[in-house]
Structure formats: structure tokens, C-alpha cells
């Protein structure tokens, strides 16, 4: 907390100019009030400052989140390694064709620092004990580019989801990169799935019907949620009720146009490039050593590459996986040969965020799988896939909003988003189990929800539902899906600012707005 304050203090002139420009020139988006604008700038500053620090430092700093509200309870548990062992053969089966381009250290999970921690999160008023007919469980996966953050970071989302959906949230701290490469995080998610549906005798709950479990996540967690559904589908395991993905990161190739759109620099806080080039540190040095060894091994293999030639570059693009593996469907679901045959899903994104286009494209590709078959290096695979039944998608694009805007839980758009997500989860589980389960919703925001028909909507800042406009539909004609563009690389030179006379006053204003 002290370090965060120091960073914000050093950028006092930025806050001063932000406040002045808000009233003189107007906010970056019409619906942003001064509170939203200032907190957005604060997050952008903190996010930018984190990429000039070591990954170990950022992991430690982002492991902490806001305090837990008194309305909720958390129960910490450790998922026994027996569930990782149970998940391992299923994961090995689905990635067998990619084994030669992957690091296999994900199978080494017996170390004391690699335990799989998880938390039950629930409303005290609604309680933990539920009858089977009223049981809803959200398996939640946090965001953070697969390399930072934790279950604590997204507390405002998980607690609000628990309340609005009248569900128990089961959030896990999956293994993070670069210390743990793909598919370590996916392995942990499948282990959590087995834990929920067939828990040990001392777990404190009965086995949960998969049809009463909704998988959800934000950013990288949203991408991991989709990768989990693909793994369950492809391995023949019992499918979950569905998914809720908040600004999902589903394209680690960074191929979609909104990521490099300069207009999104003003309305989003995430960087333009990958996370493969961070300052030297023990973890990064070890990661680069292993990456070089893996690269040499891949080159020694006499095989035709399934990836695009744009992947062939010296620098690593992501910490999560090596370049050759970026197009694997369990890494980048957008690049899958088929997104058909999955359970219903709600996908939400911000109209001002850099990942907007991949969410739009993913939604149409899943719901119209015979029409969108890109990327080119997967050409012909859809025709051979057994999965051709369209996936039901409810896509919502929120006007003016940045990446994972649900973290701005004081805003009207965030509240509407979580309310709609909660109602969706309740109706989804009721539909999946074919019961007359009642749910508590003060306002029926999804009266026309039909799990047999996909919908694509723009949610205005005032909460009105409109069709997507022509600007949003343009990305469906994009021909470079799954190809790595020339990206603007981040600069790791630290920049400082001199103390400003108004520092303490402005700092007080920022803290007050954040806590309000």
C-alpha cells in the first residue's frame, strides 16, 4: 500500500492535468465522470509502473487485493495433489500433438511452493450450506496475463457475483508464469473441476453436479475458462453448465486490430504488446534459459510447423508460453479450429478496450462455427472436427468501458454488468438442470434470454440494449486472425516526476474517490 501511494504521489502533475482536462477538454469517453476518470488514470499509472519492475516484485505486489467486505466470508483450502494427478492424463491426451513444442515441467507439482490454493467465497446472508436444488457454484479464474494477480485481486468481482447470482464462488490460485509455463494453469483448473465434482470425504461438501457449476473469469481468467471448456469437450469429460467471461483474453498472438488502435490508448490501460520482455530477474533469467533450450529442441525436430511464420521472431512474446505454441487452441481459443459444441456462454467486453475485437470475433466464431474458420494454419481442420453444433452465445459490449471495467464497481455500467451476469448464471443453471429453481433478482434484466438463439448487443452507459453497429461488425472481415503483428514494445526506463505543491491535496482526493 505504501509503495502504491509513493507511485501515485510521484505522478501528481498527471492527476492535476487530468482533472483540468476533464473539465476543459472533456473526458476520454462521454459517460466518464471525474471519479471514473481519475481512478482510470491511477490504474493506468500503476499498471505502467509494474512493467518496469521485476516479475517477482509485481507478483508479490498484486497478490494482495482490497479487504473483504463484512457481508461476505472466505474459507481457504488447499486442493490435494491427487486431483492434479487425476487431471494429468486428460490434459496429456488433448495436448499430445503439441508436446514437442511445450515445456513439460508442468508435471512437476510436488514442491511445497506449488500447492493449489483455493477459496470459497459467499454471502453471509445467503450462507454456505445449500440444498441441491438451490445449489449454484461459480468456478472463478482471476486475470493478470497469466503471470500476476490472485484470487484476492478480483474480490470486488467475486463477491458481487456471489451476491447477484446467489451462488457459492470457488476461486483458485492457479500456477503463474514465467515460473510455471502452459499448461500448468490449465492443469490446475482441471484439477479444481475434479475436486468439485468428486471431493474428498473431509471437504465439507457433497459432490457437485457439473450442470450446477458455471466457470467464470476475467481477462486471462476468461481465456482460461474457455480453454477449460475446450479441454472438457475434447477429452469427453462431463460438461459444465456454461461460462461467464469478462473481457476474456483469447488471442495471445495479439492479432486483432483494436489492440494496436491508437484510439484505445486513451480509453484502456493495458499495454500494446506481450509480456515476454521484462526486466532481468532470477525468474526471468531462468525462464529465458529454459526458453532457449526449448527453442533448440523444437528446431531439432523434423516436423512441418503448424504455426504461422509471423511467430518466428527472436523475442518471446508472452511469459505464458513460447512463440511456437501461441496458436494452440488451449492457449488462444480464438485460434481454435472449432468453438462449436460448447455450453452456453455470456461474453462481456468494453467498447473502449484493446481486447474488444477478439471478444467480438470469438462470439461470432463460436455461434457460427461454419462461417469463421480462421486462422489459415488451421485451414481444413474444422471440416475434420466432430464439433459443429453452434455454441449459444450472449455477447454484450458496454459503451465507453475499458478492460475488465467490472473492477470499477462504483460505476453504473459495472453494476449493470454484474447484475446481468448474476441473472444469467441463475437462469443458466436452471436451464442446464431443467428444474424450476427460483432466483432472487430485483430487476429482470434478461427477460428475453433464449438459450437456443445467440444474441449480440451494445449496452449503453444508461443501460439501454441496442444492436451492434457497423463499426463493431467490421472486425468480422479481418483476415489476419492468429498472425502476430509488429508490436510497439514497452520501454523499461523508469521515469520520475518532481514533487508538486498540491501533492497531498490531490493524493487525498484520489484516495477518497477510490474508497468512496
Short mmCIF file of N, CA and C in Angstrom, two decimals, residues 32-207:
data_model
loop_
_atom_site.label_atom_id
_atom_site.label_comp_id
_atom_site.label_asym_id
_atom_site.label_seq_id
_atom_site.Cartn_x
_atom_site.Cartn_y
_atom_site.Cartn_z
N UNK A 32 -17.83 9.08 -18.75
CA UNK A 32 -16.92 9.05 -17.60
C UNK A 32 -17.10 10.31 -16.75
N UNK A 33 -17.43 10.11 -15.48
CA UNK A 33 -17.43 11.25 -14.57
C UNK A 33 -16.02 11.42 -14.02
N UNK A 34 -15.80 12.44 -13.19
CA UNK A 34 -14.45 12.75 -12.71
C UNK A 34 -13.90 11.61 -11.86
N UNK A 35 -14.76 10.95 -11.09
CA UNK A 35 -14.30 9.83 -10.27
C UNK A 35 -13.77 8.69 -11.13
N UNK A 36 -14.54 8.32 -12.15
CA UNK A 36 -14.12 7.25 -13.05
C UNK A 36 -12.82 7.63 -13.76
N UNK A 37 -12.74 8.88 -14.23
CA UNK A 37 -11.58 9.33 -14.99
C UNK A 37 -10.31 9.29 -14.14
N UNK A 38 -10.38 9.81 -12.93
CA UNK A 38 -9.19 9.86 -12.07
C UNK A 38 -8.73 8.46 -11.67
N UNK A 39 -9.68 7.58 -11.33
CA UNK A 39 -9.31 6.22 -10.93
C UNK A 39 -8.76 5.45 -12.13
N UNK A 40 -9.31 5.70 -13.32
CA UNK A 40 -8.77 5.08 -14.53
C UNK A 40 -7.30 5.48 -14.72
N UNK A 41 -7.00 6.76 -14.57
CA UNK A 41 -5.62 7.24 -14.71
C UNK A 41 -4.72 6.61 -13.65
N UNK A 42 -5.24 6.49 -12.42
CA UNK A 42 -4.45 5.87 -11.35
C UNK A 42 -4.10 4.43 -11.70
N UNK A 43 -5.08 3.67 -12.21
CA UNK A 43 -4.83 2.28 -12.58
C UNK A 43 -3.83 2.20 -13.73
N UNK A 44 -3.96 3.11 -14.69
CA UNK A 44 -3.04 3.11 -15.83
C UNK A 44 -1.61 3.40 -15.37
N UNK A 45 -1.47 4.32 -14.42
CA UNK A 45 -0.14 4.63 -13.87
C UNK A 45 0.42 3.41 -13.15
N UNK A 46 -0.38 2.78 -12.30
CA UNK A 46 0.09 1.62 -11.54
C UNK A 46 0.42 0.46 -12.46
N UNK A 47 -0.40 0.26 -13.49
CA UNK A 47 -0.15 -0.82 -14.44
C UNK A 47 1.14 -0.55 -15.20
N UNK A 48 1.33 0.70 -15.63
CA UNK A 48 2.54 1.06 -16.35
C UNK A 48 3.79 0.94 -15.50
N UNK A 49 3.67 1.30 -14.22
CA UNK A 49 4.84 1.23 -13.34
C UNK A 49 5.23 -0.21 -13.04
N UNK A 50 4.26 -1.12 -13.12
CA UNK A 50 4.54 -2.52 -12.79
C UNK A 50 5.42 -3.18 -13.84
N UNK A 51 5.33 -2.75 -15.13
CA UNK A 51 6.10 -3.43 -16.16
C UNK A 51 7.55 -2.96 -16.20
N UNK A 52 7.92 -2.01 -15.37
CA UNK A 52 9.33 -1.62 -15.29
C UNK A 52 9.98 -2.26 -14.07
N UNK A 53 9.25 -3.07 -13.34
CA UNK A 53 9.77 -3.76 -12.16
C UNK A 53 9.93 -5.24 -12.48
N UNK A 54 10.61 -5.97 -11.63
CA UNK A 54 10.79 -7.40 -11.87
C UNK A 54 9.46 -8.11 -11.73
N UNK A 55 9.36 -9.26 -12.38
CA UNK A 55 8.11 -10.01 -12.33
C UNK A 55 7.85 -10.52 -10.92
N UNK A 56 8.91 -10.86 -10.19
CA UNK A 56 8.73 -11.31 -8.81
C UNK A 56 8.12 -10.20 -7.95
N UNK A 57 8.61 -8.98 -8.14
CA UNK A 57 8.11 -7.84 -7.38
C UNK A 57 6.63 -7.61 -7.71
N UNK A 58 6.29 -7.65 -9.00
CA UNK A 58 4.91 -7.39 -9.40
C UNK A 58 3.98 -8.50 -8.93
N UNK A 59 4.45 -9.74 -8.97
CA UNK A 59 3.63 -10.84 -8.46
C UNK A 59 3.31 -10.67 -6.98
N UNK A 60 4.32 -10.28 -6.23
CA UNK A 60 4.11 -10.08 -4.79
C UNK A 60 3.17 -8.91 -4.53
N UNK A 61 3.35 -7.83 -5.28
CA UNK A 61 2.54 -6.63 -5.06
C UNK A 61 1.09 -6.87 -5.45
N UNK A 62 0.86 -7.64 -6.52
CA UNK A 62 -0.52 -7.83 -6.99
C UNK A 62 -1.21 -9.04 -6.37
N UNK A 63 -0.50 -9.74 -5.47
CA UNK A 63 -1.14 -10.86 -4.77
C UNK A 63 -2.14 -10.36 -3.74
N UNK A 64 -1.99 -9.11 -3.34
CA UNK A 64 -2.88 -8.52 -2.35
C UNK A 64 -4.02 -7.78 -3.04
N UNK A 65 -5.18 -7.84 -2.44
CA UNK A 65 -6.33 -7.18 -3.02
C UNK A 65 -7.05 -6.32 -2.00
N UNK A 66 -8.19 -5.77 -2.36
CA UNK A 66 -8.97 -4.97 -1.42
C UNK A 66 -9.45 -5.85 -0.27
N UNK A 67 -9.71 -5.26 0.90
CA UNK A 67 -10.19 -6.06 2.03
C UNK A 67 -11.55 -6.68 1.74
N UNK A 68 -11.81 -7.80 2.37
CA UNK A 68 -13.09 -8.49 2.18
C UNK A 68 -14.19 -7.74 2.92
N UNK A 69 -15.28 -7.49 2.21
CA UNK A 69 -16.42 -6.83 2.82
C UNK A 69 -16.98 -7.67 3.97
N UNK A 70 -17.52 -7.00 4.98
CA UNK A 70 -18.10 -7.69 6.13
C UNK A 70 -19.34 -8.51 5.76
N UNK A 71 -19.88 -8.26 4.57
CA UNK A 71 -21.05 -9.01 4.13
C UNK A 71 -20.71 -10.43 3.70
N UNK A 72 -19.40 -10.70 3.48
CA UNK A 72 -19.00 -11.97 2.87
C UNK A 72 -18.04 -12.74 3.77
N UNK A 73 -17.94 -14.02 3.50
CA UNK A 73 -16.99 -14.89 4.18
C UNK A 73 -16.12 -15.59 3.15
N UNK A 74 -14.89 -15.90 3.57
CA UNK A 74 -13.97 -16.68 2.75
C UNK A 74 -13.48 -17.88 3.56
N UNK A 75 -13.38 -19.01 2.90
CA UNK A 75 -12.83 -20.21 3.52
C UNK A 75 -11.66 -20.67 2.66
N UNK A 76 -10.46 -20.63 3.20
CA UNK A 76 -9.27 -21.02 2.45
C UNK A 76 -9.06 -22.52 2.53
N UNK A 77 -8.71 -23.12 1.40
CA UNK A 77 -8.43 -24.55 1.36
C UNK A 77 -7.22 -24.81 0.48
N UNK A 78 -6.68 -26.01 0.56
CA UNK A 78 -5.63 -26.48 -0.33
C UNK A 78 -6.16 -27.72 -1.04
N UNK A 79 -6.19 -27.67 -2.35
CA UNK A 79 -6.65 -28.82 -3.13
C UNK A 79 -5.54 -29.87 -3.17
N UNK A 80 -5.79 -31.06 -2.67
CA UNK A 80 -4.74 -32.10 -2.64
C UNK A 80 -4.20 -32.41 -4.03
N UNK A 81 -2.93 -32.78 -4.09
CA UNK A 81 -2.29 -33.07 -5.37
C UNK A 81 -2.87 -34.28 -6.08
N UNK A 82 -3.64 -35.09 -5.37
CA UNK A 82 -4.26 -36.24 -6.02
C UNK A 82 -5.16 -35.80 -7.17
N UNK A 83 -5.69 -34.57 -7.09
CA UNK A 83 -6.58 -34.09 -8.15
C UNK A 83 -5.78 -33.61 -9.36
N UNK A 84 -4.57 -33.12 -9.13
CA UNK A 84 -3.70 -32.81 -10.26
C UNK A 84 -3.30 -34.12 -10.97
N UNK A 85 -3.04 -35.15 -10.17
CA UNK A 85 -2.67 -36.44 -10.77
C UNK A 85 -3.83 -37.01 -11.58
N UNK A 86 -5.05 -36.81 -11.10
CA UNK A 86 -6.22 -37.29 -11.83
C UNK A 86 -6.41 -36.52 -13.13
N UNK A 87 -6.11 -35.22 -13.10
CA UNK A 87 -6.29 -34.37 -14.28
C UNK A 87 -5.22 -34.59 -15.34
N UNK A 88 -4.03 -35.01 -14.92
CA UNK A 88 -2.87 -35.07 -15.82
C UNK A 88 -3.10 -35.90 -17.08
N UNK A 89 -3.60 -37.14 -17.00
CA UNK A 89 -3.75 -37.92 -18.24
C UNK A 89 -4.73 -37.31 -19.23
N UNK A 90 -5.76 -36.64 -18.75
CA UNK A 90 -6.72 -36.00 -19.65
C UNK A 90 -6.06 -34.84 -20.40
N UNK A 91 -5.25 -34.08 -19.68
CA UNK A 91 -4.57 -32.95 -20.31
C UNK A 91 -3.51 -33.44 -21.29
N UNK A 92 -2.79 -34.49 -20.90
CA UNK A 92 -1.79 -35.06 -21.80
C UNK A 92 -2.43 -35.51 -23.12
N UNK A 93 -3.63 -36.03 -23.02
CA UNK A 93 -4.31 -36.53 -24.21
C UNK A 93 -4.65 -35.40 -25.18
N UNK A 94 -5.16 -34.27 -24.66
CA UNK A 94 -5.60 -33.20 -25.56
C UNK A 94 -4.44 -32.39 -26.13
N UNK A 95 -3.29 -32.40 -25.47
CA UNK A 95 -2.15 -31.63 -25.98
C UNK A 95 -1.08 -32.51 -26.59
N UNK A 96 -1.38 -33.77 -26.82
CA UNK A 96 -0.35 -34.71 -27.29
C UNK A 96 0.27 -34.27 -28.61
N UNK A 97 -0.51 -33.65 -29.49
CA UNK A 97 0.02 -33.22 -30.78
C UNK A 97 0.95 -32.02 -30.67
N UNK A 98 0.95 -31.37 -29.51
CA UNK A 98 1.76 -30.17 -29.32
C UNK A 98 2.92 -30.39 -28.34
N UNK A 99 3.07 -31.62 -27.84
CA UNK A 99 4.05 -31.88 -26.79
C UNK A 99 5.46 -31.46 -27.18
N UNK A 100 5.81 -31.62 -28.45
CA UNK A 100 7.19 -31.36 -28.86
C UNK A 100 7.55 -29.87 -28.83
N UNK A 101 6.54 -28.99 -28.71
CA UNK A 101 6.85 -27.56 -28.64
C UNK A 101 6.53 -26.99 -27.25
N UNK A 102 6.33 -27.86 -26.26
CA UNK A 102 5.97 -27.41 -24.92
C UNK A 102 6.98 -27.85 -23.89
N UNK A 103 7.12 -27.02 -22.87
CA UNK A 103 7.91 -27.37 -21.70
C UNK A 103 7.08 -28.33 -20.86
N UNK A 104 7.65 -29.46 -20.45
CA UNK A 104 6.87 -30.46 -19.70
C UNK A 104 7.04 -30.34 -18.18
N UNK A 105 7.57 -29.23 -17.71
CA UNK A 105 7.77 -29.07 -16.27
C UNK A 105 6.46 -28.86 -15.51
N UNK A 106 5.35 -28.66 -16.22
CA UNK A 106 4.05 -28.52 -15.55
C UNK A 106 3.69 -29.78 -14.78
N UNK A 107 4.32 -30.90 -15.13
CA UNK A 107 4.04 -32.16 -14.46
C UNK A 107 4.74 -32.27 -13.10
N UNK A 108 5.61 -31.32 -12.83
CA UNK A 108 6.34 -31.32 -11.56
C UNK A 108 5.63 -30.37 -10.60
N UNK A 109 4.75 -30.93 -9.77
CA UNK A 109 3.92 -30.10 -8.90
C UNK A 109 3.98 -30.51 -7.44
N UNK A 110 4.99 -31.26 -7.07
CA UNK A 110 5.07 -31.75 -5.69
C UNK A 110 5.80 -30.79 -4.75
N UNK A 111 6.43 -29.75 -5.30
CA UNK A 111 7.17 -28.81 -4.46
C UNK A 111 6.24 -28.07 -3.51
N UNK A 112 6.76 -27.70 -2.35
CA UNK A 112 5.95 -27.02 -1.33
C UNK A 112 5.40 -25.68 -1.82
N UNK A 113 6.12 -25.03 -2.75
CA UNK A 113 5.68 -23.71 -3.22
C UNK A 113 4.71 -23.80 -4.39
N UNK A 114 4.28 -25.02 -4.72
CA UNK A 114 3.37 -25.19 -5.85
C UNK A 114 2.03 -25.80 -5.43
N UNK A 115 1.67 -25.63 -4.17
CA UNK A 115 0.37 -26.13 -3.73
C UNK A 115 -0.74 -25.35 -4.43
N UNK A 116 -1.87 -26.01 -4.61
CA UNK A 116 -3.00 -25.38 -5.29
C UNK A 116 -3.97 -24.83 -4.25
N UNK A 117 -3.86 -23.53 -4.00
CA UNK A 117 -4.73 -22.87 -3.03
C UNK A 117 -6.04 -22.43 -3.69
N UNK A 118 -7.08 -22.43 -2.89
CA UNK A 118 -8.39 -22.01 -3.39
C UNK A 118 -9.18 -21.39 -2.24
N UNK A 119 -10.27 -20.73 -2.60
CA UNK A 119 -11.13 -20.10 -1.58
C UNK A 119 -12.59 -20.27 -1.95
N UNK A 120 -13.39 -20.61 -0.95
CA UNK A 120 -14.83 -20.48 -1.07
C UNK A 120 -15.21 -19.06 -0.67
N UNK A 121 -16.00 -18.40 -1.47
CA UNK A 121 -16.44 -17.03 -1.19
C UNK A 121 -17.96 -17.01 -1.28
N UNK A 122 -18.60 -16.49 -0.26
CA UNK A 122 -20.06 -16.49 -0.26
C UNK A 122 -20.61 -15.39 0.63
N UNK A 123 -21.85 -15.03 0.38
CA UNK A 123 -22.53 -14.02 1.18
C UNK A 123 -22.95 -14.62 2.52
N UNK A 124 -22.67 -13.91 3.60
CA UNK A 124 -23.07 -14.40 4.92
C UNK A 124 -24.58 -14.54 5.01
N UNK A 125 -25.27 -13.61 4.39
CA UNK A 125 -26.73 -13.64 4.43
C UNK A 125 -27.28 -14.87 3.72
N UNK A 126 -26.67 -15.23 2.61
CA UNK A 126 -27.15 -16.37 1.83
C UNK A 126 -26.60 -17.69 2.36
N UNK A 127 -25.44 -17.64 3.05
CA UNK A 127 -24.90 -18.82 3.70
C UNK A 127 -24.18 -19.77 2.77
N UNK A 128 -23.45 -20.73 3.36
CA UNK A 128 -22.67 -21.70 2.59
C UNK A 128 -23.48 -22.95 2.28
N UNK A 129 -24.21 -23.45 3.26
CA UNK A 129 -24.97 -24.68 3.08
C UNK A 129 -26.18 -24.42 2.18
N UNK A 130 -26.29 -25.19 1.11
CA UNK A 130 -27.40 -25.06 0.17
C UNK A 130 -28.00 -26.43 -0.11
N UNK A 131 -29.28 -26.47 -0.35
CA UNK A 131 -29.89 -27.70 -0.80
C UNK A 131 -29.48 -27.94 -2.25
N UNK A 132 -29.46 -29.18 -2.68
CA UNK A 132 -29.02 -29.49 -4.03
C UNK A 132 -29.83 -28.75 -5.09
N UNK A 133 -31.13 -28.62 -4.88
CA UNK A 133 -31.96 -27.98 -5.89
C UNK A 133 -31.75 -26.47 -5.96
N UNK A 134 -31.10 -25.90 -4.94
CA UNK A 134 -30.82 -24.46 -4.95
C UNK A 134 -29.32 -24.16 -5.06
N UNK A 135 -28.54 -25.17 -5.40
CA UNK A 135 -27.09 -25.01 -5.42
C UNK A 135 -26.61 -24.46 -6.76
N UNK A 136 -25.79 -23.42 -6.70
CA UNK A 136 -25.10 -22.88 -7.85
C UNK A 136 -23.67 -22.58 -7.42
N UNK A 137 -22.71 -23.03 -8.22
CA UNK A 137 -21.29 -22.82 -7.90
C UNK A 137 -20.61 -22.15 -9.09
N UNK A 138 -19.82 -21.12 -8.81
CA UNK A 138 -19.03 -20.43 -9.83
C UNK A 138 -17.57 -20.78 -9.62
N UNK A 139 -16.98 -21.49 -10.56
CA UNK A 139 -15.53 -21.75 -10.55
C UNK A 139 -14.87 -20.54 -11.18
N UNK A 140 -14.22 -19.70 -10.34
CA UNK A 140 -13.73 -18.41 -10.83
C UNK A 140 -12.22 -18.42 -11.01
N UNK A 141 -11.78 -17.85 -12.14
CA UNK A 141 -10.37 -17.78 -12.50
C UNK A 141 -9.98 -16.32 -12.68
N UNK A 142 -9.03 -15.86 -11.88
CA UNK A 142 -8.63 -14.44 -11.92
C UNK A 142 -7.80 -14.12 -13.15
N UNK A 143 -7.77 -12.83 -13.50
CA UNK A 143 -6.96 -12.36 -14.60
C UNK A 143 -5.56 -11.97 -14.15
N UNK A 144 -4.80 -11.38 -15.07
CA UNK A 144 -3.44 -10.95 -14.75
C UNK A 144 -2.41 -11.46 -15.73
N UNK A 145 -2.80 -11.64 -17.02
CA UNK A 145 -1.87 -12.04 -18.08
C UNK A 145 -1.17 -13.36 -17.78
N UNK A 146 -1.78 -14.19 -16.96
CA UNK A 146 -1.24 -15.49 -16.56
C UNK A 146 0.03 -15.39 -15.73
N UNK A 147 0.43 -14.18 -15.36
CA UNK A 147 1.70 -14.05 -14.65
C UNK A 147 1.60 -13.23 -13.36
N UNK A 148 0.49 -12.54 -13.12
CA UNK A 148 0.36 -11.75 -11.90
C UNK A 148 -1.07 -11.89 -11.34
N UNK A 149 -1.31 -11.25 -10.22
CA UNK A 149 -2.62 -11.19 -9.54
C UNK A 149 -2.97 -12.51 -8.85
N UNK A 150 -4.13 -12.51 -8.19
CA UNK A 150 -4.53 -13.64 -7.36
C UNK A 150 -6.04 -13.62 -7.14
N UNK A 151 -6.53 -14.57 -6.35
CA UNK A 151 -7.95 -14.58 -6.00
C UNK A 151 -8.33 -13.34 -5.21
N UNK A 152 -7.39 -12.75 -4.49
CA UNK A 152 -7.68 -11.55 -3.70
C UNK A 152 -7.85 -10.32 -4.58
N UNK A 153 -7.11 -10.26 -5.70
CA UNK A 153 -7.15 -9.09 -6.56
C UNK A 153 -8.54 -8.81 -7.10
N UNK A 154 -9.28 -9.88 -7.39
CA UNK A 154 -10.60 -9.72 -8.02
C UNK A 154 -11.73 -9.85 -7.01
N UNK A 155 -11.47 -9.56 -5.74
CA UNK A 155 -12.50 -9.71 -4.71
C UNK A 155 -13.78 -8.95 -5.03
N UNK A 156 -13.65 -7.74 -5.57
CA UNK A 156 -14.84 -6.95 -5.82
C UNK A 156 -15.74 -7.64 -6.85
N UNK A 157 -15.14 -8.38 -7.78
CA UNK A 157 -15.93 -9.10 -8.78
C UNK A 157 -16.53 -10.36 -8.17
N UNK A 158 -15.72 -11.16 -7.49
CA UNK A 158 -16.21 -12.44 -6.98
C UNK A 158 -17.29 -12.25 -5.92
N UNK A 159 -17.12 -11.26 -5.06
CA UNK A 159 -18.14 -11.05 -4.03
C UNK A 159 -19.45 -10.54 -4.65
N UNK A 160 -19.34 -9.61 -5.58
CA UNK A 160 -20.55 -9.10 -6.23
C UNK A 160 -21.25 -10.19 -7.05
N UNK A 161 -20.47 -11.04 -7.70
CA UNK A 161 -21.06 -12.15 -8.44
C UNK A 161 -21.76 -13.13 -7.52
N UNK A 162 -21.13 -13.42 -6.37
CA UNK A 162 -21.74 -14.32 -5.40
C UNK A 162 -23.09 -13.80 -4.95
N UNK A 163 -23.14 -12.50 -4.72
CA UNK A 163 -24.37 -11.88 -4.24
C UNK A 163 -25.44 -11.86 -5.33
N UNK A 164 -25.09 -11.41 -6.53
CA UNK A 164 -26.08 -11.24 -7.58
C UNK A 164 -26.58 -12.56 -8.15
N UNK A 165 -25.77 -13.61 -8.07
CA UNK A 165 -26.18 -14.90 -8.62
C UNK A 165 -26.68 -15.85 -7.54
N UNK A 166 -26.60 -15.41 -6.28
CA UNK A 166 -26.95 -16.28 -5.15
C UNK A 166 -26.22 -17.61 -5.30
N UNK A 167 -24.89 -17.51 -5.48
CA UNK A 167 -24.08 -18.70 -5.72
C UNK A 167 -22.88 -18.72 -4.78
N UNK A 168 -22.29 -19.90 -4.67
CA UNK A 168 -21.00 -20.04 -3.98
C UNK A 168 -19.92 -19.85 -5.03
N UNK A 169 -18.92 -19.05 -4.72
CA UNK A 169 -17.80 -18.85 -5.63
C UNK A 169 -16.62 -19.67 -5.15
N UNK A 170 -16.03 -20.44 -6.05
CA UNK A 170 -14.84 -21.23 -5.75
C UNK A 170 -13.71 -20.68 -6.62
N UNK A 171 -12.84 -19.87 -6.04
CA UNK A 171 -11.77 -19.20 -6.78
C UNK A 171 -10.44 -19.88 -6.50
N UNK A 172 -9.64 -20.09 -7.54
CA UNK A 172 -8.37 -20.80 -7.35
C UNK A 172 -7.19 -19.91 -7.72
N UNK A 173 -6.08 -20.18 -7.06
CA UNK A 173 -4.81 -19.52 -7.38
C UNK A 173 -3.96 -20.48 -8.21
N UNK A 174 -4.26 -20.53 -9.50
CA UNK A 174 -3.52 -21.43 -10.39
C UNK A 174 -2.06 -20.97 -10.50
N UNK A 175 -1.19 -21.88 -10.89
CA UNK A 175 0.23 -21.56 -11.02
C UNK A 175 0.46 -20.48 -12.09
N UNK A 176 1.39 -19.58 -11.80
CA UNK A 176 1.64 -18.43 -12.67
C UNK A 176 2.94 -18.57 -13.45
N UNK A 177 2.95 -17.98 -14.63
CA UNK A 177 4.16 -17.84 -15.43
C UNK A 177 4.96 -16.65 -14.90
N UNK A 178 6.25 -16.54 -15.21
CA UNK A 178 7.03 -17.45 -16.06
C UNK A 178 7.55 -18.68 -15.32
N UNK A 179 7.38 -18.71 -13.99
CA UNK A 179 7.88 -19.85 -13.24
C UNK A 179 7.20 -21.14 -13.67
N UNK A 180 5.93 -21.03 -14.09
CA UNK A 180 5.15 -22.20 -14.49
C UNK A 180 4.52 -21.94 -15.85
N UNK A 181 5.03 -22.63 -16.85
CA UNK A 181 4.56 -22.42 -18.22
C UNK A 181 3.27 -23.18 -18.50
N UNK A 182 2.58 -22.77 -19.57
CA UNK A 182 1.44 -23.54 -20.06
C UNK A 182 1.87 -24.99 -20.25
N UNK A 183 1.05 -25.97 -19.86
CA UNK A 183 -0.34 -25.84 -19.41
C UNK A 183 -0.54 -25.94 -17.90
N UNK A 184 0.40 -25.41 -17.12
CA UNK A 184 0.30 -25.53 -15.66
C UNK A 184 -1.01 -24.93 -15.13
N UNK A 185 -1.36 -23.72 -15.60
CA UNK A 185 -2.59 -23.09 -15.13
C UNK A 185 -3.83 -23.88 -15.52
N UNK A 186 -3.86 -24.39 -16.74
CA UNK A 186 -4.98 -25.20 -17.21
C UNK A 186 -5.05 -26.51 -16.44
N UNK A 187 -3.91 -27.08 -16.15
CA UNK A 187 -3.84 -28.30 -15.34
C UNK A 187 -4.50 -28.08 -13.98
N UNK A 188 -4.21 -26.95 -13.36
CA UNK A 188 -4.78 -26.64 -12.05
C UNK A 188 -6.29 -26.44 -12.12
N UNK A 189 -6.76 -25.85 -13.21
CA UNK A 189 -8.20 -25.63 -13.36
C UNK A 189 -8.95 -26.96 -13.52
N UNK A 190 -8.38 -27.88 -14.30
CA UNK A 190 -9.00 -29.20 -14.44
C UNK A 190 -8.96 -29.95 -13.11
N UNK A 191 -7.89 -29.77 -12.35
CA UNK A 191 -7.81 -30.38 -11.01
C UNK A 191 -8.92 -29.85 -10.11
N UNK A 192 -9.18 -28.54 -10.19
CA UNK A 192 -10.24 -27.93 -9.39
C UNK A 192 -11.60 -28.48 -9.80
N UNK A 193 -11.78 -28.71 -11.09
CA UNK A 193 -13.02 -29.31 -11.61
C UNK A 193 -13.25 -30.67 -10.96
N UNK A 194 -12.22 -31.52 -10.96
CA UNK A 194 -12.35 -32.85 -10.34
C UNK A 194 -12.61 -32.75 -8.85
N UNK A 195 -11.99 -31.77 -8.20
CA UNK A 195 -12.20 -31.58 -6.76
C UNK A 195 -13.66 -31.26 -6.46
N UNK A 196 -14.28 -30.43 -7.29
CA UNK A 196 -15.66 -30.03 -7.05
C UNK A 196 -16.65 -31.17 -7.31
N UNK A 197 -16.42 -31.95 -8.37
CA UNK A 197 -17.41 -32.97 -8.73
C UNK A 197 -17.21 -34.28 -7.95
N UNK A 198 -16.03 -34.45 -7.36
CA UNK A 198 -15.77 -35.67 -6.58
C UNK A 198 -14.83 -35.36 -5.43
N UNK A 199 -15.28 -34.59 -4.43
CA UNK A 199 -14.40 -34.10 -3.36
C UNK A 199 -14.00 -35.21 -2.39
N UNK A 200 -12.91 -34.99 -1.64
CA UNK A 200 -12.54 -35.95 -0.60
C UNK A 200 -13.56 -35.94 0.52
N UNK A 201 -13.52 -36.95 1.35
CA UNK A 201 -14.53 -37.12 2.39
C UNK A 201 -14.56 -35.96 3.38
N UNK A 202 -13.40 -35.32 3.59
CA UNK A 202 -13.32 -34.24 4.58
C UNK A 202 -13.47 -32.86 3.96
N UNK A 203 -13.95 -32.76 2.72
CA UNK A 203 -14.03 -31.47 2.03
C UNK A 203 -15.09 -30.54 2.60
N UNK A 204 -16.09 -31.10 3.26
CA UNK A 204 -17.15 -30.26 3.84
C UNK A 204 -18.32 -30.02 2.92
N UNK A 205 -18.35 -30.68 1.76
CA UNK A 205 -19.49 -30.54 0.85
C UNK A 205 -19.63 -31.83 0.06
N UNK A 206 -20.83 -32.05 -0.46
CA UNK A 206 -21.12 -33.24 -1.26
C UNK A 206 -20.66 -33.03 -2.70
N UNK A 207 -20.47 -34.11 -3.46
CA UNK A 207 -20.12 -33.96 -4.89
C UNK A 207 -21.12 -33.05 -5.60
#
